[in-house]
């Protein structure tokens, strides 16, 4: 049985940077979905080619325009996803693929049907791709709010494409030429990746209290370093590591955690630690001044790095090469205010409630975890996408005027600046 992880479709952050818990759609097939022959069937229209494509950048994430059946669509380039995924409903151009089983389990342990289709032909710049496989199913599209249509997974890299994500000039350069980026990569911070599975890369990361493998996940939009409660609990059992973690902990508090999976929303209560990481070493790249939350399902480093650097993915040498925008060899995140207030769905209806940290601007203005969002800038909010449209009208630093209602019925009108 081949287990297929579409690991970390962490997409909501691209749309609502401070507002919603990220989407973590780590899914796997319950039956036999053999992806290797599906990937083998993918064909490129060109050989020995280089192409440059203008893309959209959202908090370091790269959204790529593609042409399918004469229409422009938009796909998130997600190094944390093994394979492609489509968020909308089935369309006429889709060709169903007969697989042994299409029952999938999402991050919350819920199961349901997720079909596999192929895109007969997709244009990405001047390159035409034939027979690209994508999964489709569940309700995850309800939370994307039309910002993009699906994902490009890491499978295209393992198929032989090397890619430069130029997040400074909003460009993506794709090539099948081995060594094409060697000159540009010389002297730059380099991180080797290891394929834990045929299309799932991991990187070795050195933290102040221990070393581990993580996913460098460009689909974790806007996120820096994320720790899992499970991993942190393991380190806390060791006295010296616990002392280090305690010395670095900025906050430890009970919080609400929400995961949006393929088949619905799951929320629980847990103790979150926010840990200041003066340095994180990933290959020859040093990430400085990162603030990591433990309220996560897995360990990963997200696209926040690409707000400060461009990235080369070298398929032949199995490495990431970072090109910091400031010309240095380091990336400084300084992301202490990240997630200081999140607005998460309480259930499948999309009603949003606040999750607030004690050291945040929102907490200082009397907003508390569990308060329900009623209005934003005078507009009634009854689902994720309505709030998304309100927030997108504001520039970083501009205030949004909120109306919250606490569980006891108390209403609170506050103005809180958009953080980025």
mmCIF file with all atom_site columns, N, CA, C and O in Angstrom, residues 16-17 24 42 48 64 117 132 141 167 171 173 185 195 211 221 225 244 258 306 321 344 347 349 354 390 406-407:
data_model
loop_
_atom_site.group_PDB
_atom_site.id
_atom_site.type_symbol
_atom_site.label_atom_id
_atom_site.label_alt_id
_atom_site.label_comp_id
_atom_site.label_asym_id
_atom_site.label_entity_id
_atom_site.label_seq_id
_atom_site.pdbx_PDB_ins_code
_atom_site.Cartn_x
_atom_site.Cartn_y
_atom_site.Cartn_z
_atom_site.occupancy
_atom_site.B_iso_or_equiv
_atom_site.pdbx_formal_charge
_atom_site.auth_seq_id
_atom_site.auth_comp_id
_atom_site.auth_asym_id
_atom_site.auth_atom_id
_atom_site.pdbx_PDB_model_num
ATOM 1   N N  . UNK A 1 16  ? -5.377  35.154 5.175   1.00 0.00 ? 16  UNK A N  1
ATOM 2   C CA . UNK A 1 16  ? -5.725  35.845 6.423   1.00 0.00 ? 16  UNK A CA 1
ATOM 3   C C  . UNK A 1 16  ? -4.552  35.701 7.371   1.00 0.00 ? 16  UNK A C  1
ATOM 4   O O  . UNK A 1 16  ? -4.539  34.842 8.229   1.00 0.00 ? 16  UNK A O  1
ATOM 5   N N  . UNK A 1 17  ? -3.543  36.538 7.216   1.00 0.00 ? 17  UNK A N  1
ATOM 6   C CA . UNK A 1 17  ? -2.273  36.308 7.872   1.00 0.00 ? 17  UNK A CA 1
ATOM 7   C C  . UNK A 1 17  ? -2.427  36.219 9.385   1.00 0.00 ? 17  UNK A C  1
ATOM 8   O O  . UNK A 1 17  ? -1.899  35.341 10.026  1.00 0.00 ? 17  UNK A O  1
ATOM 9   N N  . UNK A 1 24  ? -3.889  22.612 7.809   1.00 0.00 ? 24  UNK A N  1
ATOM 10  C CA . UNK A 1 24  ? -2.930  21.525 7.728   1.00 0.00 ? 24  UNK A CA 1
ATOM 11  C C  . UNK A 1 24  ? -3.674  20.304 7.239   1.00 0.00 ? 24  UNK A C  1
ATOM 12  O O  . UNK A 1 24  ? -4.395  19.686 7.982   1.00 0.00 ? 24  UNK A O  1
ATOM 13  N N  . UNK A 1 42  ? 3.386   11.709 -16.721 1.00 0.00 ? 42  UNK A N  1
ATOM 14  C CA . UNK A 1 42  ? 3.489   13.148 -16.963 1.00 0.00 ? 42  UNK A CA 1
ATOM 15  C C  . UNK A 1 42  ? 4.565   13.407 -18.010 1.00 0.00 ? 42  UNK A C  1
ATOM 16  O O  . UNK A 1 42  ? 5.676   12.884 -17.923 1.00 0.00 ? 42  UNK A O  1
ATOM 17  N N  . UNK A 1 48  ? 15.560  20.444 -22.654 1.00 0.00 ? 48  UNK A N  1
ATOM 18  C CA . UNK A 1 48  ? 16.669  21.390 -22.661 1.00 0.00 ? 48  UNK A CA 1
ATOM 19  C C  . UNK A 1 48  ? 16.137  22.823 -22.765 1.00 0.00 ? 48  UNK A C  1
ATOM 20  O O  . UNK A 1 48  ? 16.519  23.589 -23.634 1.00 0.00 ? 48  UNK A O  1
ATOM 21  N N  . UNK A 1 64  ? 1.226   30.518 -8.948  1.00 0.00 ? 64  UNK A N  1
ATOM 22  C CA . UNK A 1 64  ? 1.642   30.424 -10.348 1.00 0.00 ? 64  UNK A CA 1
ATOM 23  C C  . UNK A 1 64  ? 0.422   30.444 -11.264 1.00 0.00 ? 64  UNK A C  1
ATOM 24  O O  . UNK A 1 64  ? -0.507  29.643 -11.085 1.00 0.00 ? 64  UNK A O  1
ATOM 25  N N  . UNK A 1 117 ? -7.740  12.725 -10.468 1.00 0.00 ? 117 UNK A N  1
ATOM 26  C CA . UNK A 1 117 ? -7.950  13.082 -11.862 1.00 0.00 ? 117 UNK A CA 1
ATOM 27  C C  . UNK A 1 117 ? -6.606  13.435 -12.486 1.00 0.00 ? 117 UNK A C  1
ATOM 28  O O  . UNK A 1 117 ? -5.603  13.598 -11.784 1.00 0.00 ? 117 UNK A O  1
ATOM 29  N N  . UNK A 1 132 ? -0.953  15.664 -15.800 1.00 0.00 ? 132 UNK A N  1
ATOM 30  C CA . UNK A 1 132 ? -0.546  15.925 -14.422 1.00 0.00 ? 132 UNK A CA 1
ATOM 31  C C  . UNK A 1 132 ? -1.646  15.460 -13.470 1.00 0.00 ? 132 UNK A C  1
ATOM 32  O O  . UNK A 1 132 ? -2.796  15.886 -13.570 1.00 0.00 ? 132 UNK A O  1
ATOM 33  N N  . UNK A 1 141 ? -11.991 23.667 -0.197  1.00 0.00 ? 141 UNK A N  1
ATOM 34  C CA . UNK A 1 141 ? -12.153 24.842 -1.045  1.00 0.00 ? 141 UNK A CA 1
ATOM 35  C C  . UNK A 1 141 ? -13.004 25.926 -0.425  1.00 0.00 ? 141 UNK A C  1
ATOM 36  O O  . UNK A 1 141 ? -12.889 27.099 -0.784  1.00 0.00 ? 141 UNK A O  1
ATOM 37  N N  . UNK A 1 167 ? 11.374  35.699 -5.233  1.00 0.00 ? 167 UNK A N  1
ATOM 38  C CA . UNK A 1 167 ? 10.331  36.386 -4.470  1.00 0.00 ? 167 UNK A CA 1
ATOM 39  C C  . UNK A 1 167 ? 10.588  37.887 -4.365  1.00 0.00 ? 167 UNK A C  1
ATOM 40  O O  . UNK A 1 167 ? 9.741   38.614 -3.852  1.00 0.00 ? 167 UNK A O  1
ATOM 41  N N  . UNK A 1 171 ? 9.034   36.396 -9.865  1.00 0.00 ? 171 UNK A N  1
ATOM 42  C CA . UNK A 1 171 ? 9.281   35.564 -11.038 1.00 0.00 ? 171 UNK A CA 1
ATOM 43  C C  . UNK A 1 171 ? 9.530   34.117 -10.620 1.00 0.00 ? 171 UNK A C  1
ATOM 44  O O  . UNK A 1 171 ? 10.029  33.855 -9.524  1.00 0.00 ? 171 UNK A O  1
ATOM 45  N N  . UNK A 1 173 ? 11.494  30.813 -12.434 1.00 0.00 ? 173 UNK A N  1
ATOM 46  C CA . UNK A 1 173 ? 12.277  30.311 -13.560 1.00 0.00 ? 173 UNK A CA 1
ATOM 47  C C  . UNK A 1 173 ? 12.305  28.795 -13.459 1.00 0.00 ? 173 UNK A C  1
ATOM 48  O O  . UNK A 1 173 ? 12.675  28.240 -12.420 1.00 0.00 ? 173 UNK A O  1
ATOM 49  N N  . UNK A 1 185 ? 24.190  29.994 -7.634  1.00 0.00 ? 185 UNK A N  1
ATOM 50  C CA . UNK A 1 185 ? 24.161  29.373 -6.314  1.00 0.00 ? 185 UNK A CA 1
ATOM 51  C C  . UNK A 1 185 ? 25.505  29.442 -5.592  1.00 0.00 ? 185 UNK A C  1
ATOM 52  O O  . UNK A 1 185 ? 25.565  29.286 -4.366  1.00 0.00 ? 185 UNK A O  1
ATOM 53  N N  . UNK A 1 195 ? 14.830  12.841 0.513   1.00 0.00 ? 195 UNK A N  1
ATOM 54  C CA . UNK A 1 195 ? 13.497  12.387 0.131   1.00 0.00 ? 195 UNK A CA 1
ATOM 55  C C  . UNK A 1 195 ? 13.071  11.240 1.046   1.00 0.00 ? 195 UNK A C  1
ATOM 56  O O  . UNK A 1 195 ? 13.486  10.091 0.872   1.00 0.00 ? 195 UNK A O  1
ATOM 57  N N  . UNK A 1 211 ? 18.073  18.498 17.622  1.00 0.00 ? 211 UNK A N  1
ATOM 58  C CA . UNK A 1 211 ? 18.108  18.448 16.166  1.00 0.00 ? 211 UNK A CA 1
ATOM 59  C C  . UNK A 1 211 ? 16.998  17.536 15.650  1.00 0.00 ? 211 UNK A C  1
ATOM 60  O O  . UNK A 1 211 ? 16.614  16.567 16.321  1.00 0.00 ? 211 UNK A O  1
ATOM 61  N N  . UNK A 1 221 ? 2.042   29.149 4.410   1.00 0.00 ? 221 UNK A N  1
ATOM 62  C CA . UNK A 1 221 ? 2.144   30.525 3.935   1.00 0.00 ? 221 UNK A CA 1
ATOM 63  C C  . UNK A 1 221 ? 2.245   31.494 5.106   1.00 0.00 ? 221 UNK A C  1
ATOM 64  O O  . UNK A 1 221 ? 1.392   31.526 5.979   1.00 0.00 ? 221 UNK A O  1
ATOM 65  N N  . UNK A 1 225 ? 9.108   29.198 11.775  1.00 0.00 ? 225 UNK A N  1
ATOM 66  C CA . UNK A 1 225 ? 9.417   27.890 12.344  1.00 0.00 ? 225 UNK A CA 1
ATOM 67  C C  . UNK A 1 225 ? 8.237   27.450 13.201  1.00 0.00 ? 225 UNK A C  1
ATOM 68  O O  . UNK A 1 225 ? 7.818   28.170 14.109  1.00 0.00 ? 225 UNK A O  1
ATOM 69  N N  . UNK A 1 244 ? 16.716  24.419 28.838  1.00 0.00 ? 244 UNK A N  1
ATOM 70  C CA . UNK A 1 244 ? 16.932  25.305 27.693  1.00 0.00 ? 244 UNK A CA 1
ATOM 71  C C  . UNK A 1 244 ? 15.614  25.832 27.155  1.00 0.00 ? 244 UNK A C  1
ATOM 72  O O  . UNK A 1 244 ? 15.472  27.034 26.876  1.00 0.00 ? 244 UNK A O  1
ATOM 73  N N  . UNK A 1 258 ? -7.182  24.862 16.140  1.00 0.00 ? 258 UNK A N  1
ATOM 74  C CA . UNK A 1 258 ? -8.128  24.388 15.142  1.00 0.00 ? 258 UNK A CA 1
ATOM 75  C C  . UNK A 1 258 ? -7.393  23.874 13.920  1.00 0.00 ? 258 UNK A C  1
ATOM 76  O O  . UNK A 1 258 ? -6.488  24.531 13.415  1.00 0.00 ? 258 UNK A O  1
ATOM 77  N N  . UNK A 1 306 ? 10.840  33.108 2.687   1.00 0.00 ? 306 UNK A N  1
ATOM 78  C CA . UNK A 1 306 ? 10.903  33.635 1.323   1.00 0.00 ? 306 UNK A CA 1
ATOM 79  C C  . UNK A 1 306 ? 10.391  35.068 1.227   1.00 0.00 ? 306 UNK A C  1
ATOM 80  O O  . UNK A 1 306 ? 10.394  35.646 0.140   1.00 0.00 ? 306 UNK A O  1
ATOM 81  N N  . UNK A 1 321 ? 18.802  26.273 -2.376  1.00 0.00 ? 321 UNK A N  1
ATOM 82  C CA . UNK A 1 321 ? 19.778  27.354 -2.289  1.00 0.00 ? 321 UNK A CA 1
ATOM 83  C C  . UNK A 1 321 ? 19.008  28.638 -2.012  1.00 0.00 ? 321 UNK A C  1
ATOM 84  O O  . UNK A 1 321 ? 18.088  28.995 -2.757  1.00 0.00 ? 321 UNK A O  1
ATOM 85  N N  . UNK A 1 344 ? -10.445 31.868 14.243  1.00 0.00 ? 344 UNK A N  1
ATOM 86  C CA . UNK A 1 344 ? -10.571 30.496 13.771  1.00 0.00 ? 344 UNK A CA 1
ATOM 87  C C  . UNK A 1 344 ? -12.038 30.106 13.668  1.00 0.00 ? 344 UNK A C  1
ATOM 88  O O  . UNK A 1 344 ? -12.883 30.590 14.425  1.00 0.00 ? 344 UNK A O  1
ATOM 89  N N  . UNK A 1 347 ? -16.866 26.014 13.828  1.00 0.00 ? 347 UNK A N  1
ATOM 90  C CA . UNK A 1 347 ? -17.464 24.790 13.295  1.00 0.00 ? 347 UNK A CA 1
ATOM 91  C C  . UNK A 1 347 ? -17.554 24.935 11.790  1.00 0.00 ? 347 UNK A C  1
ATOM 92  O O  . UNK A 1 347 ? -16.986 25.859 11.203  1.00 0.00 ? 347 UNK A O  1
ATOM 93  N N  . UNK A 1 349 ? -19.845 25.991 9.999   1.00 0.00 ? 349 UNK A N  1
ATOM 94  C CA . UNK A 1 349 ? -20.606 27.139 9.503   1.00 0.00 ? 349 UNK A CA 1
ATOM 95  C C  . UNK A 1 349 ? -19.697 28.313 9.160   1.00 0.00 ? 349 UNK A C  1
ATOM 96  O O  . UNK A 1 349 ? -20.106 29.222 8.446   1.00 0.00 ? 349 UNK A O  1
ATOM 97  N N  . UNK A 1 354 ? -12.016 34.389 18.367  1.00 0.00 ? 354 UNK A N  1
ATOM 98  C CA . UNK A 1 354 ? -10.655 34.872 18.570  1.00 0.00 ? 354 UNK A CA 1
ATOM 99  C C  . UNK A 1 354 ? -9.847  33.889 19.406  1.00 0.00 ? 354 UNK A C  1
ATOM 100 O O  . UNK A 1 354 ? -10.362 33.268 20.334  1.00 0.00 ? 354 UNK A O  1
ATOM 101 N N  . UNK A 1 390 ? -12.773 41.750 3.681   1.00 0.00 ? 390 UNK A N  1
ATOM 102 C CA . UNK A 1 390 ? -12.613 42.981 4.462   1.00 0.00 ? 390 UNK A CA 1
ATOM 103 C C  . UNK A 1 390 ? -11.142 43.229 4.746   1.00 0.00 ? 390 UNK A C  1
ATOM 104 O O  . UNK A 1 390 ? -10.624 44.337 4.554   1.00 0.00 ? 390 UNK A O  1
ATOM 105 N N  . UNK A 1 406 ? -18.406 38.524 23.675  1.00 0.00 ? 406 UNK A N  1
ATOM 106 C CA . UNK A 1 406 ? -17.880 37.503 24.575  1.00 0.00 ? 406 UNK A CA 1
ATOM 107 C C  . UNK A 1 406 ? -18.966 36.489 24.915  1.00 0.00 ? 406 UNK A C  1
ATOM 108 O O  . UNK A 1 406 ? -20.157 36.742 24.680  1.00 0.00 ? 406 UNK A O  1
ATOM 109 N N  . UNK A 1 407 ? -18.594 35.328 25.467  1.00 0.00 ? 407 UNK A N  1
ATOM 110 C CA . UNK A 1 407 ? -19.596 34.307 25.804  1.00 0.00 ? 407 UNK A CA 1
ATOM 111 C C  . UNK A 1 407 ? -20.695 34.795 26.748  1.00 0.00 ? 407 UNK A C  1
ATOM 112 O O  . UNK A 1 407 ? -21.813 34.278 26.712  1.00 0.00 ? 407 UNK A O  1
#
